[in-house]
Short mmCIF file of C-alpha atoms in Angstrom, two decimals:
data_model
loop_
_atom_site.label_atom_id
_atom_site.label_comp_id
_atom_site.label_asym_id
_atom_site.label_seq_id
_atom_site.Cartn_x
_atom_site.Cartn_y
_atom_site.Cartn_z
CA MET K 271 -3.49 11.15 -4.10
CA THR K 272 -4.37 7.24 -3.63
CA GLY K 273 -5.34 4.54 -6.15
CA TYR K 274 -6.76 1.00 -5.35
CA MET K 275 -5.19 -1.62 -7.54
CA ILE K 276 -7.75 -4.93 -6.81
CA TYR K 277 -6.75 -8.42 -7.89
CA GLU K 278 -7.91 -11.91 -6.61
CA LYS K 279 -4.55 -13.21 -4.80
CA ASN K 280 -4.11 -15.93 -7.21
CA ASP K 281 -3.78 -13.27 -9.73
CA ALA K 282 -2.07 -10.72 -7.82
CA GLN K 283 0.88 -13.44 -7.72
CA LYS K 284 1.14 -13.78 -11.51
CA ASN K 285 0.76 -10.01 -11.91
CA LYS K 286 3.59 -8.88 -9.44
CA MET K 287 5.64 -6.73 -12.24
CA TYR K 288 2.67 -5.35 -13.81
CA VAL K 289 1.67 -3.99 -10.38
CA GLU K 290 5.22 -2.82 -9.73
CA MET K 291 5.04 -1.27 -12.93
CA HIS K 292 1.90 0.98 -12.43
CA LYS K 293 3.29 1.77 -9.13
CA GLU K 294 6.25 3.29 -10.55
CA ALA K 295 4.74 4.90 -13.24
CA PHE K 296 1.99 6.49 -10.63
CA ALA K 297 5.13 7.82 -8.51
CA ASP K 298 6.27 9.84 -11.36
CA PHE K 299 2.75 11.92 -10.41
CA GLY K 300 3.16 11.86 -6.97
CA VAL K 301 0.22 8.89 -6.80
CA ASP K 302 0.47 6.17 -4.63
CA ILE K 303 -0.98 2.91 -5.57
CA LYS K 304 -2.09 0.12 -3.13
CA LEU K 305 -2.47 -3.26 -3.97
CA VAL K 306 -5.52 -4.63 -2.59
CA LEU K 307 -6.85 -8.28 -2.88
CA THR K 308 -10.53 -9.09 -2.92
CA ASP K 309 -10.70 -11.18 0.14
CA LYS K 310 -9.48 -7.96 1.97
CA ILE K 311 -12.71 -6.57 0.40
CA TYR K 312 -15.36 -9.29 1.03
CA LYS K 313 -15.19 -10.10 4.80
CA GLU K 314 -18.10 -11.90 6.93
CA HIS K 315 -20.63 -11.44 3.94
CA LYS K 316 -20.28 -7.52 4.02
CA MET K 317 -17.85 -5.28 1.44
CA GLU K 318 -15.15 -3.06 3.22
CA LEU K 319 -14.26 -0.47 0.42
CA GLY K 320 -12.09 2.19 1.75
CA LYS K 321 -11.52 5.64 0.25
CA PRO K 322 -9.30 5.86 -2.18
CA ASP K 323 -9.21 8.64 -4.92
CA PHE K 324 -9.72 6.10 -7.71
CA VAL K 325 -9.58 2.48 -8.50
CA ILE K 326 -8.25 0.04 -11.12
CA ASN K 327 -10.57 -3.09 -11.21
CA ARG K 328 -8.64 -6.09 -12.17
CA SER K 329 -10.51 -8.40 -10.64
CA ARG K 330 -12.92 -8.88 -13.02
CA ASP K 331 -15.64 -8.42 -10.11
CA TYR K 332 -18.24 -6.17 -11.68
CA ILE K 333 -19.91 -5.73 -8.06
CA ILE K 334 -16.70 -4.31 -6.47
CA SER K 335 -16.74 -1.96 -9.47
CA LYS K 336 -20.10 -0.90 -9.11
CA GLU K 337 -19.95 -0.58 -5.19
CA TYR K 338 -17.48 2.04 -5.57
CA GLU K 339 -19.17 3.99 -8.03
CA LYS K 340 -22.19 4.23 -6.20
CA ILE K 341 -20.24 6.32 -3.58
CA GLY K 342 -18.62 8.28 -6.21
CA ILE K 343 -15.15 7.10 -6.70
CA ARG K 344 -13.62 6.88 -10.27
CA VAL K 345 -12.98 3.28 -11.52
CA PHE K 346 -10.90 1.99 -14.57
CA ASN K 347 -12.87 0.14 -16.46
CA SER K 348 -16.24 0.80 -15.51
CA SER K 349 -18.58 -1.92 -13.96
CA GLU K 350 -20.62 -2.15 -17.27
CA VAL K 351 -17.65 -3.04 -19.00
CA THR K 352 -16.26 -5.64 -16.48
CA ARG K 353 -20.04 -7.21 -16.19
CA ILE K 354 -19.94 -7.68 -20.10
CA ALA K 355 -16.54 -8.16 -20.82
CA ASN K 356 -16.30 -11.04 -18.26
CA ASN K 357 -19.26 -13.44 -19.20
CA LYS K 358 -18.74 -14.49 -22.75
CA GLY K 359 -22.74 -15.47 -23.44
CA LEU K 360 -23.09 -11.53 -22.41
CA THR K 361 -20.69 -10.68 -24.17
CA TYR K 362 -22.46 -12.34 -27.53
CA LYS K 363 -25.62 -11.02 -26.70
CA PHE K 364 -25.11 -7.72 -26.39
CA LEU K 365 -22.98 -7.24 -29.86
CA LYS K 366 -25.61 -9.42 -31.57
CA GLY K 367 -26.09 -7.72 -35.08
CA LYS K 368 -23.49 -5.38 -34.71
CA VAL K 369 -19.93 -7.25 -35.23
CA PRO K 370 -19.84 -10.62 -36.72
CA PHE K 371 -18.82 -13.50 -34.77
CA MET K 372 -19.10 -17.47 -35.35
CA PRO K 373 -22.91 -18.90 -34.79
CA THR K 374 -22.65 -19.53 -30.77
CA GLU K 375 -25.33 -20.89 -28.32
CA TYR K 376 -26.23 -19.86 -24.87
CA GLU K 377 -28.70 -20.82 -22.82
CA LYS K 378 -30.24 -22.48 -25.48
CA LEU K 379 -30.58 -19.44 -27.30
CA MET K 380 -29.14 -19.09 -30.59
CA LEU K 381 -26.54 -16.08 -31.44
CA ILE K 382 -26.30 -15.05 -34.94
CA SER K 383 -23.62 -12.31 -36.22
CA GLY K 384 -22.83 -12.18 -39.74
CA VAL K 385 -21.08 -14.92 -40.15
CA ASN K 386 -22.85 -18.06 -41.57
CA VAL K 387 -21.97 -21.83 -41.13
CA ASN K 388 -24.05 -24.68 -42.29
CA ASN K 389 -27.24 -22.68 -42.67
CA ASN K 390 -26.08 -21.24 -38.55
CA LEU K 391 -26.33 -24.44 -37.08
CA ILE K 392 -23.73 -25.71 -34.49
CA SER K 393 -21.65 -28.95 -35.88
CA TYR K 394 -19.06 -30.98 -35.04
CA PRO K 395 -16.12 -29.57 -34.28
CA TYR K 396 -17.24 -26.73 -32.28
CA VAL K 397 -15.80 -25.11 -29.25
CA LEU K 398 -17.44 -25.08 -25.58
CA LYS K 399 -15.97 -22.59 -23.58
CA SER K 400 -16.41 -21.47 -19.84
CA CYS K 401 -18.27 -18.15 -19.33
CA SER K 402 -15.91 -16.53 -17.04
CA GLY K 403 -12.75 -18.01 -18.36
CA HIS K 404 -9.71 -16.01 -19.50
CA GLY K 405 -6.24 -16.61 -20.72
CA GLY K 406 -7.25 -19.69 -22.90
CA SER K 407 -8.63 -21.48 -19.84
CA GLN K 408 -11.50 -23.62 -19.88
CA VAL K 409 -11.59 -23.61 -23.60
CA PHE K 410 -12.49 -27.17 -25.16
CA MET K 411 -12.52 -28.38 -28.96
CA ILE K 412 -15.41 -30.42 -29.10
CA ASN K 413 -15.78 -33.75 -31.49
CA SER K 414 -18.30 -36.11 -29.45
CA ASN K 415 -20.98 -36.18 -27.10
CA ASP K 416 -18.26 -37.64 -24.88
CA ASP K 417 -15.99 -34.68 -25.35
CA GLU K 418 -18.87 -32.03 -24.63
CA GLU K 419 -19.94 -34.34 -21.13
CA ILE K 420 -16.16 -33.93 -20.12
CA ALA K 421 -15.77 -30.51 -21.00
CA ILE K 422 -18.96 -29.51 -18.76
CA LYS K 423 -17.73 -31.44 -16.18
CA LYS K 424 -14.33 -29.48 -16.04
CA ILE K 425 -15.88 -26.18 -15.95
CA GLU K 426 -18.15 -27.47 -13.10
CA ASN K 427 -21.24 -25.04 -12.60
CA ASP K 428 -20.03 -22.19 -14.66
CA LYS K 429 -22.48 -21.30 -17.70
CA PHE K 430 -20.90 -21.71 -21.16
CA VAL K 431 -21.34 -21.14 -24.67
CA LYS K 432 -20.89 -23.32 -27.37
CA GLN K 433 -19.41 -22.09 -30.53
CA GLN K 434 -19.02 -23.31 -34.17
CA CYS K 435 -15.08 -23.46 -35.10
CA CYS K 436 -13.68 -20.86 -37.48
CA THR K 437 -11.79 -22.35 -40.55
CA ASP K 438 -8.58 -20.89 -39.48
CA LEU K 439 -7.67 -22.65 -36.25
CA GLY K 440 -4.61 -21.13 -34.14
CA LYS K 441 -4.75 -17.81 -35.28
CA ASP K 442 -6.00 -14.55 -33.66
CA VAL K 443 -5.67 -10.90 -33.38
CA ARG K 444 -5.54 -8.90 -29.67
CA VAL K 445 -6.17 -5.39 -30.13
CA TYR K 446 -5.12 -3.10 -27.22
CA ILE K 447 -7.14 -0.36 -26.20
CA ILE K 448 -6.70 3.05 -24.00
CA GLY K 449 -9.83 5.32 -24.16
CA ASN K 450 -11.51 3.89 -27.03
CA LYS K 451 -8.49 4.08 -29.15
CA VAL K 452 -6.67 1.24 -30.94
CA VAL K 453 -2.54 1.25 -29.36
CA ALA K 454 -1.28 -1.77 -31.33
CA ALA K 455 -2.70 -4.93 -32.45
CA VAL K 456 -0.87 -8.38 -32.19
CA LEU K 457 -1.06 -11.46 -34.26
CA ARG K 458 -0.66 -14.39 -32.44
CA THR K 459 -0.61 -18.18 -33.98
CA SER K 460 -0.04 -21.77 -32.85
CA GLU K 461 0.90 -24.72 -35.10
CA LYS K 462 0.30 -26.95 -31.90
CA SER K 463 -3.06 -25.87 -30.71
CA PHE K 464 -6.45 -24.36 -31.66
CA LYS K 465 -5.48 -22.11 -28.93
CA SER K 466 -3.09 -19.44 -29.66
CA ASN K 467 -2.51 -17.47 -26.45
CA TYR K 468 0.73 -16.16 -25.73
CA SER K 469 0.57 -17.72 -22.25
CA LEU K 470 0.10 -20.74 -24.01
CA GLY K 471 3.10 -20.93 -26.22
CA GLY K 472 1.93 -19.06 -29.36
CA ASN K 473 3.93 -17.06 -31.47
CA VAL K 474 3.41 -13.39 -31.55
CA SER K 475 4.26 -10.55 -34.01
CA LEU K 476 2.89 -6.63 -34.55
CA TYR K 477 -0.55 -6.71 -37.05
CA ASP K 478 -1.82 -3.92 -39.06
CA LEU K 479 -5.30 -3.64 -38.98
CA ASN K 480 -7.23 -3.45 -42.21
CA GLU K 481 -10.34 -0.99 -42.69
CA THR K 482 -12.99 -3.31 -41.68
CA GLU K 483 -11.32 -4.52 -38.50
CA ARG K 484 -10.75 -1.14 -37.35
CA LYS K 485 -14.64 -0.46 -38.35
CA TYR K 486 -15.28 -3.73 -36.34
CA VAL K 487 -13.47 -2.14 -33.17
CA ASP K 488 -15.23 1.16 -33.14
CA THR K 489 -18.45 -0.16 -33.23
CA ILE K 490 -17.72 -2.10 -30.06
CA THR K 491 -16.14 0.30 -28.16
CA GLN K 492 -19.12 3.26 -29.22
CA MET K 493 -21.41 0.60 -27.66
CA LEU K 494 -18.95 -0.29 -24.83
CA PRO K 495 -16.55 2.40 -23.91
CA MET K 496 -13.66 0.98 -22.34
CA ASP K 497 -10.34 2.65 -20.54
CA PHE K 498 -8.44 -0.08 -21.20
CA ALA K 499 -9.05 -3.42 -22.62
CA ALA K 500 -8.43 -5.93 -25.28
CA ILE K 501 -10.24 -7.04 -28.06
CA ASP K 502 -9.84 -10.45 -29.71
CA PHE K 503 -10.20 -11.59 -33.42
CA ILE K 504 -10.33 -14.90 -34.83
CA PHE K 505 -10.55 -15.66 -38.18
CA ASN K 506 -13.20 -17.67 -40.78
CA ASN K 507 -11.72 -17.85 -44.70
CA GLY K 508 -9.48 -15.08 -43.81
CA GLN K 509 -11.77 -12.57 -42.64
CA ALA K 510 -11.88 -11.27 -39.03
CA ALA K 511 -14.59 -12.25 -36.47
CA PHE K 512 -14.93 -10.98 -33.04
CA ASN K 513 -14.00 -13.75 -30.72
CA GLU K 514 -14.33 -11.65 -26.74
CA ILE K 515 -13.18 -8.72 -25.13
CA GLU K 516 -10.44 -8.99 -22.30
CA ASP K 517 -11.36 -6.53 -19.41
CA ALA K 518 -8.12 -7.57 -17.79
CA ALA K 519 -5.97 -7.98 -20.63
CA GLY K 520 -2.06 -8.72 -19.89
CA ALA K 521 0.62 -6.92 -21.83
CA ARG K 522 3.38 -8.99 -21.82
CA MET K 523 3.60 -9.90 -25.23
CA LEU K 524 3.56 -6.32 -26.44
CA TYR K 525 6.18 -5.82 -24.41
CA SER K 526 8.11 -8.44 -25.91
CA ILE K 527 7.90 -7.46 -29.48
CA SER K 528 7.68 -3.86 -29.40
CA ASP K 529 9.06 -0.60 -27.54
CA ILE K 530 5.42 0.28 -26.94
CA ASP K 531 5.29 0.98 -23.01
CA ILE K 532 1.54 0.40 -22.31
CA VAL K 533 1.47 1.04 -19.04
CA LYS K 534 3.00 4.19 -19.09
CA MET K 535 0.23 5.29 -21.53
CA GLN K 536 -2.27 3.87 -19.50
CA VAL K 537 -1.06 5.81 -16.37
CA GLU K 538 -1.01 9.33 -18.61
CA TYR K 539 -4.37 7.99 -20.07
CA MET K 540 -6.33 7.90 -15.95
CA MET K 541 -4.22 10.94 -14.84
CA LYS K 542 -5.88 13.05 -17.01
CA GLU K 543 -9.29 11.28 -16.85
CA LEU K 544 -8.88 12.22 -12.77
CA LYS K 545 -8.16 15.39 -13.56
CA LYS K 546 -11.25 15.81 -15.94
CA SER K 547 -13.18 14.41 -12.99
CA CYS K 548 -11.79 17.08 -10.65
CA ILE K 549 -12.16 19.96 -12.87
CA ALA K 550 -16.01 18.71 -13.28
CA LYS K 551 -16.76 18.12 -9.56
CA ASN K 552 -15.52 21.91 -8.88
#
């Protein structure tokens, strides 16, 4: 059995160890994992997919997932997860009225869900985020019109969302999901920045979700079933508010503070899912 692990070239360089960990874990099941870069798939304005037994799409490109799904190949995550999770505007639209998040503006549309701030009007300071940014990139604190103009220039032609600031800046929780179930949650904090990402120097520790936070996670995974992803929450007046879904979430910080081998768990989950698919086909 052969699986493709798909990355963009730059991300593949950053995640060499992660790819090797998957190769080693799959080898225990006699499965060969091949690293495939997106520029090898997109050639001369057409796609060259190849025929693996399954695909792990870490490229954040839902079209690749969709094309594989069309020819009956199992993709982790599904194209729908990749499509929604990698566009913050679509994510907030999708979850509007289902879980609380800070008042948000996307394509001139105000999206309100649960957190009432200033009559749900966005005012300074607020956060401007590129819809496709990840890992804390292209997220800007806005205190004036000048700040907004500079931020929009920096994200170039990408769509963006404007979101009212939460009260508890520099603090969030990442919840790791495998097969719609919570594996672990990690609290990230920063005293230097309103962004608490581990890759940007944030402090991390294991976190116990309360009952309400677990209900939010359940609501999201019921609406958008996930093979493996992360759900991030920020805090407003001490209460969790949804922030984003990471389709291609990293696990460095989880390994740094725990003995949880999440790659091994992901591989065991995928093998069970592939076995189910084989039984269903036969």
